[in-house]
Coordinates of C-alpha atoms and ligand atoms in Angstrom, one line a residue:
X535 CA -42.0 -17.7 252.7
X536 CA -44.9 -15.0 252.8
X537 CA -47.5 -15.2 254.9
X538 CA -49.9 -13.1 256.3
X539 CA -48.3 -13.0 259.4
X540 CA -45.4 -11.8 257.7
X541 CA -47.1 -9.4 256.5
X542 CA -49.1 -8.4 259.7
X543 CA -45.8 -8.4 261.7
X544 CA -43.2 -7.0 259.0
X545 CA -41.5 -10.2 260.0
X546 CA -38.7 -12.1 257.7
X547 CA -39.6 -15.3 258.5
X548 CA -42.8 -16.9 259.4
X549 CA -41.3 -18.0 263.5
X550 CA -42.6 -16.9 266.8
X551 CA -41.1 -17.7 269.9
X552 CA -42.8 -18.8 272.5
X553 CA -43.4 -16.6 275.5
X554 CA -42.2 -18.9 278.4
X555 CA -42.1 -17.1 281.2
X556 CA -39.0 -16.8 283.0
X557 CA -36.7 -17.9 280.4
X558 CA -38.4 -15.7 277.5
X559 CA -36.6 -12.3 278.3
X560 CA -35.4 -9.9 276.2
X561 CA -32.1 -11.7 275.4
X562 CA -33.7 -14.4 273.8
X563 CA -36.9 -12.0 272.4
X564 CA -34.4 -9.8 271.0
X565 CA -32.1 -12.7 269.1
X566 CA -35.1 -13.8 267.9
X567 CA -35.9 -10.8 266.4
X568 CA -32.9 -9.8 264.8
X569 CA -32.7 -13.5 263.2
X570 CA -35.9 -12.1 261.7
X571 CA -38.7 -13.8 263.6
X572 CA -40.3 -12.6 266.2
X573 CA -39.5 -12.2 269.9
X574 CA -41.2 -12.4 272.8
X575 CA -40.8 -11.4 276.0
X576 CA -42.6 -13.7 278.1
X577 CA -44.2 -11.7 281.5
X578 CA -45.1 -15.0 282.7
X579 CA -45.3 -14.6 286.8
X580 CA -43.5 -11.3 286.5
X581 CA -44.0 -7.8 287.8
X582 CA -45.3 -4.7 285.3
X583 CA -42.5 -2.6 286.6
X584 CA -40.1 -5.6 285.6
X585 CA -42.3 -6.0 282.2
X586 CA -41.4 -2.4 281.5
X587 CA -37.9 -3.0 281.9
X588 CA -37.1 -5.9 279.9
X589 CA -39.5 -4.0 277.5
X590 CA -37.1 -0.9 277.5
X591 CA -34.0 -3.3 277.3
X592 CA -35.2 -4.9 273.9
X593 CA -35.5 -1.3 272.7
X594 CA -31.9 -0.8 273.4
X595 CA -30.8 -4.0 271.7
X596 CA -33.1 -4.2 268.6
X597 CA -35.0 -2.3 266.2
X598 CA -36.9 -5.0 264.6
X599 CA -40.8 -5.3 265.7
X600 CA -41.2 -7.6 269.1
X601 CA -44.1 -8.7 271.2
X602 CA -44.8 -9.2 274.7
X603 CA -46.9 -12.6 276.1
X604 CA -49.3 -11.7 279.0
X605 CA -50.2 -15.2 281.5
X606 CA -53.6 -14.0 282.3
X607 CA -53.4 -15.7 285.3
X608 CA -50.5 -12.9 286.7
X609 CA -52.4 -10.9 289.7
X610 CA -51.1 -7.9 287.5
X611 CA -52.0 -9.0 284.2
X612 CA -54.7 -5.3 284.1
X613 CA -51.1 -3.3 285.1
X614 CA -49.0 -5.3 282.2
X615 CA -52.0 -5.2 279.9
X616 CA -51.1 -0.8 280.3
X617 CA -47.2 -1.0 280.2
X618 CA -47.6 -2.6 276.8
X619 CA -49.4 0.1 275.7
X620 CA -47.2 2.8 277.1
X621 CA -44.4 1.1 276.2
X622 CA -45.7 1.2 272.1
X623 CA -45.2 -2.8 271.8
X624 CA -46.1 -3.7 268.6
X625 CA -47.7 -7.9 269.2
X626 CA -48.9 -9.5 272.5
X627 CA -49.7 -12.3 272.5
X628 CA -51.8 -14.0 275.7
X629 CA -51.7 -17.3 276.8
X630 CA -53.4 -19.1 280.3
X631 CA -56.7 -17.5 280.2
X632 CA -59.7 -15.4 278.4
X633 CA -58.1 -11.7 277.5
X634 CA -61.2 -10.3 275.4
X635 CA -61.1 -7.4 278.8
X636 CA -58.5 -6.2 277.4
X637 CA -59.3 -6.6 273.5
X638 CA -60.6 -2.4 272.6
X639 CA -58.0 -1.2 274.3
X640 CA -54.9 -2.8 272.5
X641 CA -56.7 -2.2 269.0
X642 CA -57.1 1.4 269.5
X643 CA -53.8 1.4 270.5
X644 CA -53.0 -0.4 267.4
X645 CA -51.0 -3.2 269.0
X646 CA -51.6 -6.4 267.2
X647 CA -53.2 -9.4 269.1
X648 CA -52.4 -12.7 269.2
X649 CA -54.3 -15.0 271.6
X650 CA -52.7 -18.4 272.3
X651 CA -56.2 -20.9 272.3
X652 CA -56.1 -24.4 272.9
X653 CA -59.6 -25.1 271.4
X654 CA -61.5 -23.7 268.7
X655 CA -64.5 -22.3 270.2
X656 CA -62.2 -19.9 272.1
X657 CA -61.0 -19.8 268.4
X658 CA -64.0 -18.1 267.2
X659 CA -64.8 -15.8 270.1
X660 CA -61.2 -14.3 269.6
X661 CA -61.7 -14.0 266.3
X662 CA -65.4 -11.6 266.6
X663 CA -63.5 -9.7 269.7
X664 CA -60.9 -8.6 266.9
X665 CA -57.4 -10.5 266.8
X666 CA -55.7 -10.4 264.4
X667 CA -54.3 -13.8 264.7
X668 CA -54.3 -16.9 266.8
X669 CA -51.7 -19.5 267.8
X670 CA -53.6 -22.5 268.5
X671 CA -51.6 -24.4 270.7
X672 CA -51.7 -28.3 271.3
X673 CA -50.6 -30.3 274.1
X674 CA -47.8 -31.3 273.4
X675 CA -46.6 -28.3 273.8
X676 CA -44.0 -27.2 277.7
X677 CA -46.0 -25.2 280.4
X678 CA -49.3 -24.9 280.9
X679 CA -52.0 -27.2 278.2
X680 CA -55.0 -27.8 276.5
X681 CA -56.1 -31.5 276.1
X682 CA -56.2 -31.2 272.0
X683 CA -52.9 -32.2 270.1
X684 CA -51.7 -29.8 267.6
X685 CA -52.0 -32.4 264.2
X686 CA -56.1 -32.8 265.1
X687 CA -56.4 -29.0 266.6
X688 CA -55.0 -26.6 264.1
X689 CA -56.8 -27.9 260.8
X690 CA -59.9 -27.2 263.1
X691 CA -59.6 -23.9 264.0
X692 CA -58.0 -23.3 260.5
X693 CA -61.6 -24.2 259.4
X694 CA -63.1 -22.5 262.1
X695 CA -61.3 -19.0 261.8
X696 CA -60.9 -16.4 258.8
X697 CA -57.2 -14.4 260.8
X698 CA -54.6 -16.2 260.0
X699 CA -53.6 -19.2 262.6
X700 CA -49.8 -20.1 264.1
X701 CA -49.6 -23.3 264.9
X702 CA -47.9 -24.7 268.2
X703 CA -47.0 -27.6 270.2
X704 CA -44.4 -30.2 269.3
X705 CA -43.2 -28.0 266.2
X706 CA -38.8 -28.0 266.4
X707 CA -38.1 -28.1 262.9
X708 CA -38.6 -27.9 259.4
X709 CA -40.6 -30.7 259.3
X710 CA -42.8 -29.7 262.1
X711 CA -42.7 -26.7 260.5
X712 CA -43.6 -27.7 256.8
X713 CA -46.6 -30.1 258.6
X714 CA -47.9 -27.4 259.8
X715 CA -47.9 -25.5 257.0
X716 CA -50.0 -28.2 255.7
X717 CA -52.6 -28.2 258.1
X718 CA -53.1 -24.6 257.3
X719 CA -51.1 -22.8 260.0
X720 CA -49.2 -19.5 257.8
X721 CA -46.5 -19.5 261.0
X722 CA -45.4 -21.5 263.9
X723 CA -44.7 -20.9 267.2
X724 CA -41.7 -23.0 268.8
X725 CA -40.9 -22.5 272.4
X726 CA -39.0 -26.0 273.8
X727 CA -36.1 -25.3 270.9
X728 CA -35.2 -21.9 272.2
X729 CA -34.6 -23.0 275.6
X730 CA -31.6 -24.1 274.3
X731 CA -30.7 -21.0 271.9
X732 CA -27.0 -19.7 273.2
X733 CA -28.7 -15.7 273.7
X734 CA -31.4 -17.9 276.8
X735 CA -30.1 -17.2 279.8
X736 CA -31.8 -20.5 281.2
X737 CA -29.1 -22.2 283.2
X738 CA -26.7 -24.5 282.0
X739 CA -28.5 -27.2 283.9
X740 CA -32.0 -26.9 282.8
X741 CA -30.3 -26.4 278.8
X742 CA -28.6 -30.1 279.4
X743 CA -31.6 -31.9 280.9
X744 CA -33.7 -30.5 277.3
X745 CA -30.7 -32.0 275.6
X746 CA -30.5 -35.7 277.4
X747 CA -34.7 -35.4 277.4
X748 CA -36.1 -37.9 275.4
X749 CA -39.7 -38.7 273.3
X750 CA -41.8 -39.9 276.4
X751 CA -39.4 -37.9 279.2
X752 CA -42.6 -35.4 279.6
X753 CA -45.0 -35.8 282.7
X754 CA -48.2 -33.5 282.7
X755 CA -49.1 -32.4 286.7
X756 CA -52.1 -30.5 287.7
X757 CA -55.2 -32.7 285.8
X758 CA -56.6 -32.1 288.9
X759 CA -56.1 -28.3 289.7
X760 CA -57.8 -27.7 286.5
X761 CA -54.7 -26.8 285.8
X762 CA -52.5 -29.3 284.0
X763 CA -48.8 -27.9 283.4
X764 CA -46.3 -30.7 280.9
X765 CA -42.6 -30.6 282.4
X766 CA -39.1 -33.1 282.2
X767 CA -40.0 -36.3 284.3
X768 CA -37.8 -35.5 288.1
X769 CA -38.5 -35.8 291.5
X770 CA -40.9 -32.7 292.1
X771 CA -43.3 -34.7 289.1
X772 CA -43.5 -37.8 290.3
X773 CA -44.0 -36.4 294.1
X774 CA -47.1 -33.9 293.3
X775 CA -48.6 -36.8 290.4
X776 CA -48.0 -38.7 293.9
X777 CA -50.2 -36.4 295.7
X778 CA -52.3 -35.2 293.0
X779 CA -53.5 -39.7 293.5
X780 CA -53.8 -39.6 296.9
X781 CA -56.3 -36.7 296.2
X782 CA -54.2 -33.6 298.3
X783 CA -55.9 -30.2 297.6
X784 CA -55.1 -27.4 295.9
X785 CA -53.5 -25.7 298.2
X786 CA -50.9 -28.6 299.1
X787 CA -50.1 -29.5 295.7
X788 CA -49.8 -25.5 294.9
X789 CA -46.8 -25.8 298.1
X790 CA -45.1 -28.1 295.5
X791 CA -45.3 -25.9 292.7
X792 CA -44.4 -22.5 293.9
X793 CA -41.6 -20.8 293.4
X794 CA -40.5 -24.0 291.3
X795 CA -40.2 -22.9 287.7
X796 CA -37.7 -20.7 289.0
X797 CA -35.7 -23.0 291.4
X798 CA -34.9 -24.6 287.8
X799 CA -34.5 -21.5 285.5
X800 CA -32.2 -19.4 288.3
X801 CA -30.6 -22.2 290.2
X802 CA -30.5 -25.2 288.0
X803 CA -32.1 -26.7 290.6
X804 CA -34.1 -29.7 287.5
X805 CA -34.2 -31.6 290.6
X806 CA -36.7 -30.3 293.0
X807 CA -37.7 -27.5 290.2
X808 CA -40.1 -27.6 287.1
X809 CA -38.6 -27.9 283.9
X810 CA -41.1 -27.0 281.8
X811 CA -40.2 -28.7 278.7
X812 CA -42.7 -29.4 274.8
X813 CA -42.2 -33.5 274.4
X814 CA -40.4 -32.5 271.6
X815 CA -37.6 -31.9 274.0
X816 CA -36.2 -35.5 272.1
X817 CA -35.5 -33.1 269.2
X818 CA -33.2 -30.1 270.9
X819 CA -29.5 -31.7 270.4
X820 CA -27.7 -28.6 271.1
X821 CA -27.0 -25.0 271.6
X822 CA -27.5 -22.8 268.7
X823 CA -27.1 -19.5 268.5
X824 CA -30.9 -18.2 267.3
X825 CA -29.8 -17.4 263.3
X826 CA -28.5 -21.0 263.4
X827 CA -32.1 -22.4 264.7
X828 CA -34.0 -20.2 262.7
X829 CA -32.1 -20.9 259.6
X830 CA -32.0 -24.6 260.0
X831 CA -35.7 -24.6 260.4
X832 CA -36.7 -22.2 257.7
X833 CA -34.5 -24.2 255.2
X834 CA -35.4 -27.8 256.1
X835 CA -39.3 -26.8 255.9
X836 CA -38.9 -24.6 252.6
X837 CA -37.0 -27.7 251.4
X838 CA -39.6 -29.9 252.2
X839 CA -42.3 -27.7 250.7
X840 CA -40.7 -27.7 247.3
X841 CA -40.4 -24.2 248.1
X842 CA -36.5 -22.6 247.0
Ligands
LIG1154 O1 -49.9 -19.9 278.7 C1 -49.6 -21.2 278.1 N1 -48.2 -21.9 278.9 C2 -47.8 -21.6 279.5 S1 -48.0 -20.2 280.5 C3 -47.3 -20.8 282.1 S2 -46.7 -20.1 283.4 C4 -47.6 -20.8 284.5 N2 -46.3 -21.5 285.5 C5 -47.3 -22.0 286.7 C6 -48.2 -22.5 286.4 C7 -49.1 -22.4 285.2 C8 -48.9 -21.7 284.8 C9 -46.5 -21.4 281.5 N3 -46.9 -22.1 280.6 N4 -50.0 -21.8 276.7 C10 -51.4 -21.1 276.4 C11 -52.8 -21.5 276.2 N5 -53.5 -21.3 276.7 N6 -52.6 -22.9 276.5 C12 -54.0 -22.9 277.2 C13 -53.9 -22.0 277.3 C14 -55.6 -21.3 277.6 C15 -56.5 -21.7 278.3 C16 -57.6 -21.4 278.7 C17 -56.5 -20.5 276.6 C18 -57.5 -19.5 276.9 C19 -57.7 -20.2 277.9 O2 -59.7 -20.0 278.7 C20 -60.4 -20.0 279.5 C21 -60.7 -19.4 279.8 O3 -60.8 -18.8 280.9 O4 -62.5 -19.5 278.7

């Protein structure tokens, strides 16, 4: 399954792992890269020096290319952008904002730049700025989301840009991957399915919550604050949505979610914490090694697309 993305990144399969905050640390990233996809270390809200250590640890366990995702709302984004250059990271993906101000420095250092976008306008802006590819992420995704579905977003972005497009949001198996390719994507980015990977260090409670989840079990909080986030419905989301409905102010809502992703991922508090996951969680049925996940997805997609 050769595409412009496998060529650009020097990977075997056009499967990229989502840069999930707290979840996508070096163990997961290295395992995905070792399995022939592109593993990504998710910087999330972490300090720059923590990200540097993660990059160094990943290099110790894999010789394959891997990337780093910068969540642009991180107050240390500038420093992390520099760490990526200093440590010779090959690929950067960005989320939750506009990475234009870092583009020139990354390009000069030979870093492949792949912004995650949720609109045609942002995809065009990124192409003009020199992006090597874009991830078109639909609102089926977990975490911070835009407002257009993958089915509608991917073909519109494919038509609007010449650089390769990676589809994300609601993709967890070979059927989703084949569908994304029919829409014109040249790779897929998968998050939720990799959360239950054996190599993923999230708390067992978090994994069990995803394995149990059904199609309608996620909720979107933060519509009123301009930072919508999709996560598994629980006591925290119910309380958040109730407060939002009652017109609570931004700071009050922030207090409820401060540190709440960590609470779920690290402490396993899936009741009061934020269990970020996509709408596809219902397709995530069991814990499996990354190699098995990728082989299953690619084999099924190839079969559906008539590739031997
Ligand atoms: O970034 C994501 N997903 C994320 S980031 C994250 S960390 C977090 N933790 C707690 C609260 C909030 C976030 C969890 N999940 N996906 C990529 C993505 N980027 N989706 C949408 C966008 C996006 C949004 C606006 C990209 C560009 C953009 O541009 C706005 C602008 O500056 O014009």
